[in-house]
mmCIF file of N, CA and C in Angstrom:
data_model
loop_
_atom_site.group_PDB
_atom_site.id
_atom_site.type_symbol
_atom_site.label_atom_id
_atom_site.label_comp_id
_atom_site.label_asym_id
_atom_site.label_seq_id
_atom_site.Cartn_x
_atom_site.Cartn_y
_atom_site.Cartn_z
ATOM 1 N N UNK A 252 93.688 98.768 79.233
ATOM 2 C CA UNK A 252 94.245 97.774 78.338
ATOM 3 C C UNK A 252 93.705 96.402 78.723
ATOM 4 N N UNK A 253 92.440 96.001 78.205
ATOM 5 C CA UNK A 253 92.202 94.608 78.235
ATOM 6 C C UNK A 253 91.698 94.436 79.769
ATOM 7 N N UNK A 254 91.932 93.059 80.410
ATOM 8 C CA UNK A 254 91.853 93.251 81.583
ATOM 9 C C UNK A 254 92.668 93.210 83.059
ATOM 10 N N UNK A 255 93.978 94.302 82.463
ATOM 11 C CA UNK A 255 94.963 94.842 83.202
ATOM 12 C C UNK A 255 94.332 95.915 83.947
ATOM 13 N N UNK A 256 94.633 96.397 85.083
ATOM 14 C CA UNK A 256 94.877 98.012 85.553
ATOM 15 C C UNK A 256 95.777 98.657 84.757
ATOM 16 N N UNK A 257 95.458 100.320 84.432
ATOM 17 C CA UNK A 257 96.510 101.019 84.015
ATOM 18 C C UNK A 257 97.393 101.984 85.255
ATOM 19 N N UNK A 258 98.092 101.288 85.638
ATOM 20 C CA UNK A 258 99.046 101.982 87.027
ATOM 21 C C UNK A 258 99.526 102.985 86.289
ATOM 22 N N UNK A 259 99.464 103.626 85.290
ATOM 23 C CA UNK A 259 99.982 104.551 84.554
ATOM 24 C C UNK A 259 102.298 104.605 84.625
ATOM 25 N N UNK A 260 102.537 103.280 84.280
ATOM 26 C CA UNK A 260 103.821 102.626 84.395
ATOM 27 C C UNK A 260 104.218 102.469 85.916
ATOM 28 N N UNK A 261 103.292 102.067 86.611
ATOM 29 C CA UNK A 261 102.860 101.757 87.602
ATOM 30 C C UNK A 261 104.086 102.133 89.438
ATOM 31 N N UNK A 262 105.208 102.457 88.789
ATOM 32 C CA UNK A 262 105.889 103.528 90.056
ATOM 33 C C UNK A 262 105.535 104.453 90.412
ATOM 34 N N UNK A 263 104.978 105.404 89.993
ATOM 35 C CA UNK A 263 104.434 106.471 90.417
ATOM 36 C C UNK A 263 103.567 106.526 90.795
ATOM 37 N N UNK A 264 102.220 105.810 90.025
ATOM 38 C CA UNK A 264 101.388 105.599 90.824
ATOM 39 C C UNK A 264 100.881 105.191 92.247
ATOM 40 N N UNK A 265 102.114 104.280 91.916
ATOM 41 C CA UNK A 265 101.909 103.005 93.071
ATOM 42 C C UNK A 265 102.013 104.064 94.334
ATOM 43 N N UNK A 266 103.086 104.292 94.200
ATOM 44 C CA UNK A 266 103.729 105.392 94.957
ATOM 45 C C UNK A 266 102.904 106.794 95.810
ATOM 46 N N UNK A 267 101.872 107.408 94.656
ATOM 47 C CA UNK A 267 100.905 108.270 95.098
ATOM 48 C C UNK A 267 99.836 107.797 96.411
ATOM 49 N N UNK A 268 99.445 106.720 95.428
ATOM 50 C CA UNK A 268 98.665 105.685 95.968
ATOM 51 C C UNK A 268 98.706 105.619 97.388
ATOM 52 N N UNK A 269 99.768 105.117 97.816
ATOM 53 C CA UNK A 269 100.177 104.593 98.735
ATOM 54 C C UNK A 269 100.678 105.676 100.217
ATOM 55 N N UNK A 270 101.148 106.985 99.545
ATOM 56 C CA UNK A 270 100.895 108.303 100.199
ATOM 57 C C UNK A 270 99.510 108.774 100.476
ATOM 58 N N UNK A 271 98.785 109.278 99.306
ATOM 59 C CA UNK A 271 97.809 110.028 99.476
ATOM 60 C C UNK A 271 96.479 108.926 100.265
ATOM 61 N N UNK A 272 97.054 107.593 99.759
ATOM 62 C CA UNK A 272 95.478 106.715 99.767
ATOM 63 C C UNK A 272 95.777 105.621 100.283
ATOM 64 N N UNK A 273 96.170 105.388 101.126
ATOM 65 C CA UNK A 273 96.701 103.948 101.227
ATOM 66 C C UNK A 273 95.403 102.892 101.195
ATOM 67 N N UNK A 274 94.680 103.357 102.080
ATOM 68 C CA UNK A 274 92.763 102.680 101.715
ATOM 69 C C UNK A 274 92.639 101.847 99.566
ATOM 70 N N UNK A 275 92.931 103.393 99.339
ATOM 71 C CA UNK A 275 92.772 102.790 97.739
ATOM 72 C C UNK A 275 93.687 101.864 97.067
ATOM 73 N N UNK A 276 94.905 101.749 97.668
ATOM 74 C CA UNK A 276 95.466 100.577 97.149
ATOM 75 C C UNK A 276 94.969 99.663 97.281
ATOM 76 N N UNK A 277 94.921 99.010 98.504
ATOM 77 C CA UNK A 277 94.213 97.950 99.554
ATOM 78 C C UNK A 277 93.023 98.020 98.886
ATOM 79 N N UNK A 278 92.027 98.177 98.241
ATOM 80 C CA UNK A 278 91.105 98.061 97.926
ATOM 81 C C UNK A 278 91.160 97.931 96.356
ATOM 82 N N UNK A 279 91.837 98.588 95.951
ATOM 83 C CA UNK A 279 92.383 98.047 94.013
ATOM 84 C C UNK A 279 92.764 96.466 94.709
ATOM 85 N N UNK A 280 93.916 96.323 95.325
ATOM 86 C CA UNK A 280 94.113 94.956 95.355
ATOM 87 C C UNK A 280 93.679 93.736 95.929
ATOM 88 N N UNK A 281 92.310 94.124 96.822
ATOM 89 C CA UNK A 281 91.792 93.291 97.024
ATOM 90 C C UNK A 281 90.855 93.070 95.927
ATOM 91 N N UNK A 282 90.430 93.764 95.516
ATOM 92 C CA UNK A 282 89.236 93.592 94.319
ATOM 93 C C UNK A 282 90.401 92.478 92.965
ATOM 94 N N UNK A 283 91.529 93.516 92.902
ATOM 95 C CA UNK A 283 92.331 92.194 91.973
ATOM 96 C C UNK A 283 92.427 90.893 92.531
ATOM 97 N N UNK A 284 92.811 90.874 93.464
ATOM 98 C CA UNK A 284 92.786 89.294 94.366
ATOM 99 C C UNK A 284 91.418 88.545 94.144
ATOM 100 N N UNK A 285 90.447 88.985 94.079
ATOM 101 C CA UNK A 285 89.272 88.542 94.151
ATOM 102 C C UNK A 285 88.809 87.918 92.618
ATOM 103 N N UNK A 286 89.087 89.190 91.948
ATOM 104 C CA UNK A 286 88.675 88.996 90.606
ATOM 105 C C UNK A 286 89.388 88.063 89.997
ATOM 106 N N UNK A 287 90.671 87.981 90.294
ATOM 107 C CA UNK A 287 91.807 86.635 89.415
ATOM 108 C C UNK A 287 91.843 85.340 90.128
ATOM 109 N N UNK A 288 91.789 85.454 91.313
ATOM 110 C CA UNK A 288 91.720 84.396 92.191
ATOM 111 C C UNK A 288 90.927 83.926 93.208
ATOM 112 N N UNK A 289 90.059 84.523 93.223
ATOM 113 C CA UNK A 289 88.977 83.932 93.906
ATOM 114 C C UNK A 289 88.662 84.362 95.404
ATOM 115 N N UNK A 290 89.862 84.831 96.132
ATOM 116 C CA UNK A 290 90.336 84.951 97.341
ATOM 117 C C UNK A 290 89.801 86.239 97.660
ATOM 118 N N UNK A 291 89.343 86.484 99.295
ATOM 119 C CA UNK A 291 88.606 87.589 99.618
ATOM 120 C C UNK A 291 89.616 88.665 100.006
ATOM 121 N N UNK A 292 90.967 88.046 100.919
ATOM 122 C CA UNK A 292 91.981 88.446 101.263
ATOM 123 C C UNK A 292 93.029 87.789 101.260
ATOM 124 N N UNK A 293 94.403 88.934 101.945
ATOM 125 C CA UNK A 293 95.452 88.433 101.937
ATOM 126 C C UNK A 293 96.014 87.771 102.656
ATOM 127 N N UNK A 294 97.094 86.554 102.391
ATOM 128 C CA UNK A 294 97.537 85.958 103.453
ATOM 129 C C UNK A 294 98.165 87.025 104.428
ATOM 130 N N UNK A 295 99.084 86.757 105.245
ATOM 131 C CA UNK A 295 100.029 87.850 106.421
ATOM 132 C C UNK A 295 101.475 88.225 105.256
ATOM 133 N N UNK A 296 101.431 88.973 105.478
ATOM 134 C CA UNK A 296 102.324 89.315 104.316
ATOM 135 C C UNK A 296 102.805 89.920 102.866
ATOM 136 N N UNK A 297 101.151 89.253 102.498
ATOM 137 C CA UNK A 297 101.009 89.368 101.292
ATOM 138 C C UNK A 297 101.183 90.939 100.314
ATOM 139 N N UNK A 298 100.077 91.038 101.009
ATOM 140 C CA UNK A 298 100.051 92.939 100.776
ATOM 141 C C UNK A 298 101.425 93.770 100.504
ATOM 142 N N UNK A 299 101.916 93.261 101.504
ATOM 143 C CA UNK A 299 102.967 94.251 101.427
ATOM 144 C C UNK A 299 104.105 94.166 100.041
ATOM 145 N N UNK A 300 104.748 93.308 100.304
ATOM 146 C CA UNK A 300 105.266 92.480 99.021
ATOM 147 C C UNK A 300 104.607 93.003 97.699
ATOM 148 N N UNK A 301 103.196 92.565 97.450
ATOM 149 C CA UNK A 301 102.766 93.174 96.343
ATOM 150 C C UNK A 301 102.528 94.716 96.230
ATOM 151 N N UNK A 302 102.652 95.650 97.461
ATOM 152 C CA UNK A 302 102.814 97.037 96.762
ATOM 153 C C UNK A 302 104.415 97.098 96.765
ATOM 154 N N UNK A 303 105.214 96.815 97.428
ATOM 155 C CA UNK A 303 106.503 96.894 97.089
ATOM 156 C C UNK A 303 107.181 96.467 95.726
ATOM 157 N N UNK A 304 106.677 95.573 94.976
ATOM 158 C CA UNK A 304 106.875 95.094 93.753
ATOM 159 C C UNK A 304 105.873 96.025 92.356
ATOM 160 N N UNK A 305 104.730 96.606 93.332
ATOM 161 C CA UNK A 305 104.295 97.641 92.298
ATOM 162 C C UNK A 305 104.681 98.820 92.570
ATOM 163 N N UNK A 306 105.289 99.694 93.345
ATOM 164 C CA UNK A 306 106.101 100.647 93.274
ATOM 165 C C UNK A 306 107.560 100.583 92.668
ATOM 166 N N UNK A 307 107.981 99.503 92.170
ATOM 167 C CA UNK A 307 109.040 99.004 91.377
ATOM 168 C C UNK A 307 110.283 99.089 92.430
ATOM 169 N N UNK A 308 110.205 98.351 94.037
ATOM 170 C CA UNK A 308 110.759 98.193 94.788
ATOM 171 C C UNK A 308 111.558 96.535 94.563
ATOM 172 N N UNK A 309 112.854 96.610 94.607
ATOM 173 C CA UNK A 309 113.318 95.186 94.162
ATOM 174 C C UNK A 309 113.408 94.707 95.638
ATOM 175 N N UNK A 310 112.159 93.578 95.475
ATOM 176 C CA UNK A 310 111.632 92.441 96.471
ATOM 177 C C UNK A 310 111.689 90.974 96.264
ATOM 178 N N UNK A 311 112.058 90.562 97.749
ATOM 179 C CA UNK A 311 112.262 89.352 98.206
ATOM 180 C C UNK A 311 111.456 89.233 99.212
ATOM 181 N N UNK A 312 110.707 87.762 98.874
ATOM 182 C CA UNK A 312 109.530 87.483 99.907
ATOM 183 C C UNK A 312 109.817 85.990 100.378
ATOM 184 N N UNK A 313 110.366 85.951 102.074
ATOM 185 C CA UNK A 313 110.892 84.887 102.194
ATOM 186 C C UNK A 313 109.285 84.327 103.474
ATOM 187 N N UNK A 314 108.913 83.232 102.860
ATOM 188 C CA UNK A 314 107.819 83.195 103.650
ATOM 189 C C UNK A 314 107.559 81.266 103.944
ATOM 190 N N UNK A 315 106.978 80.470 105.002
ATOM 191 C CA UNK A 315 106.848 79.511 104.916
ATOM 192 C C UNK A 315 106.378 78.718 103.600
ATOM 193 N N UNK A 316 106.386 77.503 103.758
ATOM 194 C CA UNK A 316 105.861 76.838 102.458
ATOM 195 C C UNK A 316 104.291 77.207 102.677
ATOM 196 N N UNK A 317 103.403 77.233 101.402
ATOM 197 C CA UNK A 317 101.868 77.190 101.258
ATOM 198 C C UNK A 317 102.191 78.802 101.936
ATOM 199 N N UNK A 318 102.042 79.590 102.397
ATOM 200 C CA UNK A 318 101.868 81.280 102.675
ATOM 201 C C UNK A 318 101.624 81.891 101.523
ATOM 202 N N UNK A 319 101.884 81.443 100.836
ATOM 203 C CA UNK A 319 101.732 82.254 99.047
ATOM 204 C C UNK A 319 102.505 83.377 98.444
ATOM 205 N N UNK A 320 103.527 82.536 98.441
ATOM 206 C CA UNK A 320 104.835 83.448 97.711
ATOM 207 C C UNK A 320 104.535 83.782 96.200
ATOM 208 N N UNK A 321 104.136 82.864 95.926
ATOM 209 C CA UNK A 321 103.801 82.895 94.215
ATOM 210 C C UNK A 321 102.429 83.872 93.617
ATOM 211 N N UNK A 322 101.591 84.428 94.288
ATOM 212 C CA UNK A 322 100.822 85.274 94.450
ATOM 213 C C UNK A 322 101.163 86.690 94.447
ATOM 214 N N UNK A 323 102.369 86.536 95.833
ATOM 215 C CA UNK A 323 102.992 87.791 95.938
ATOM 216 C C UNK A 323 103.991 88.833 94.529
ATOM 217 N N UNK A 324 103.563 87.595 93.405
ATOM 218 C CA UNK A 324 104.320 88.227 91.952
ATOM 219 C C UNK A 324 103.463 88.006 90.654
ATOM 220 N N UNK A 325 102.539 86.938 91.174
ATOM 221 C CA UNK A 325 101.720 86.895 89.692
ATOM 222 C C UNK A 325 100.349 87.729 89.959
ATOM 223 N N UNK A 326 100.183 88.603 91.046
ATOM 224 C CA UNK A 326 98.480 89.276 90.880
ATOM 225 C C UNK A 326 99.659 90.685 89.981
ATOM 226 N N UNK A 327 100.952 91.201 90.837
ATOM 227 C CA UNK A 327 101.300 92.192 90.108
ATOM 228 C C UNK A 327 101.323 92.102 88.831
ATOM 229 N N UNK A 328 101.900 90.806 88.353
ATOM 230 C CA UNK A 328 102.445 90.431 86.541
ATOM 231 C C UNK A 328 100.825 90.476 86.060
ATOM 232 N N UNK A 329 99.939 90.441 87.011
ATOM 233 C CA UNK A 329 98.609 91.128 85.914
ATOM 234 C C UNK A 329 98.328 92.087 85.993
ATOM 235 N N UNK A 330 98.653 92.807 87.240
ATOM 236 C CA UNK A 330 98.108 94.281 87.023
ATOM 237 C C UNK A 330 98.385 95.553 85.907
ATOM 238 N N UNK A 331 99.762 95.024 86.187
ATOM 239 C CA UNK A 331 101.154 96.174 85.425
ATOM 240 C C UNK A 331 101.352 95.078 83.616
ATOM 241 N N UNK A 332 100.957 96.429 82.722
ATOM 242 C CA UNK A 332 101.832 96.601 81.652
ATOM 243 C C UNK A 332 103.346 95.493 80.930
ATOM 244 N N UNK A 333 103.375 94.640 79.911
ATOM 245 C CA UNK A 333 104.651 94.554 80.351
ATOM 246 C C UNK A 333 104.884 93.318 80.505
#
């Protein structure tokens, strides 16, 4: 769809993903990080937060100022559908 990922309603996937492949997540989302924002990697933190929010885990990311909280929800709001 355009230039979204199709996580295929993206819990389950996320979810497989993250069992069978954890490499392939980390690597879908660095390539998204890259491609939307410019950035090679993640801050400390980051990662995690964003597969927890794409396995449709209800997350809170309490992190210093500038760490990039706001990242940690808008690479997902492009990946996923919706």
């Amino acid at each position: 769809t355009g230039s979204r990922v199709d996580l295929c309603g993206g819990a389950f996937l996320g979810r497989w993903v993250r069992a069978k492949a954890p490499s392939a997540m980390g690597d879908l989302l660095r390539a998204a990080l890259s491609r939307h924002f410019g950035f090679s990697d993640f801050h400390r933190g980051q990662r995690a937060v964003i597969e927890d929010v794409l396995v449709g885990r209800p997350t809170v990311a309490v992190m210093p100022t500038g760490a990039g909280k706001s990242l940690c929800y808008q690479l997902p709001a492009l990946l996923l559908d919706g």
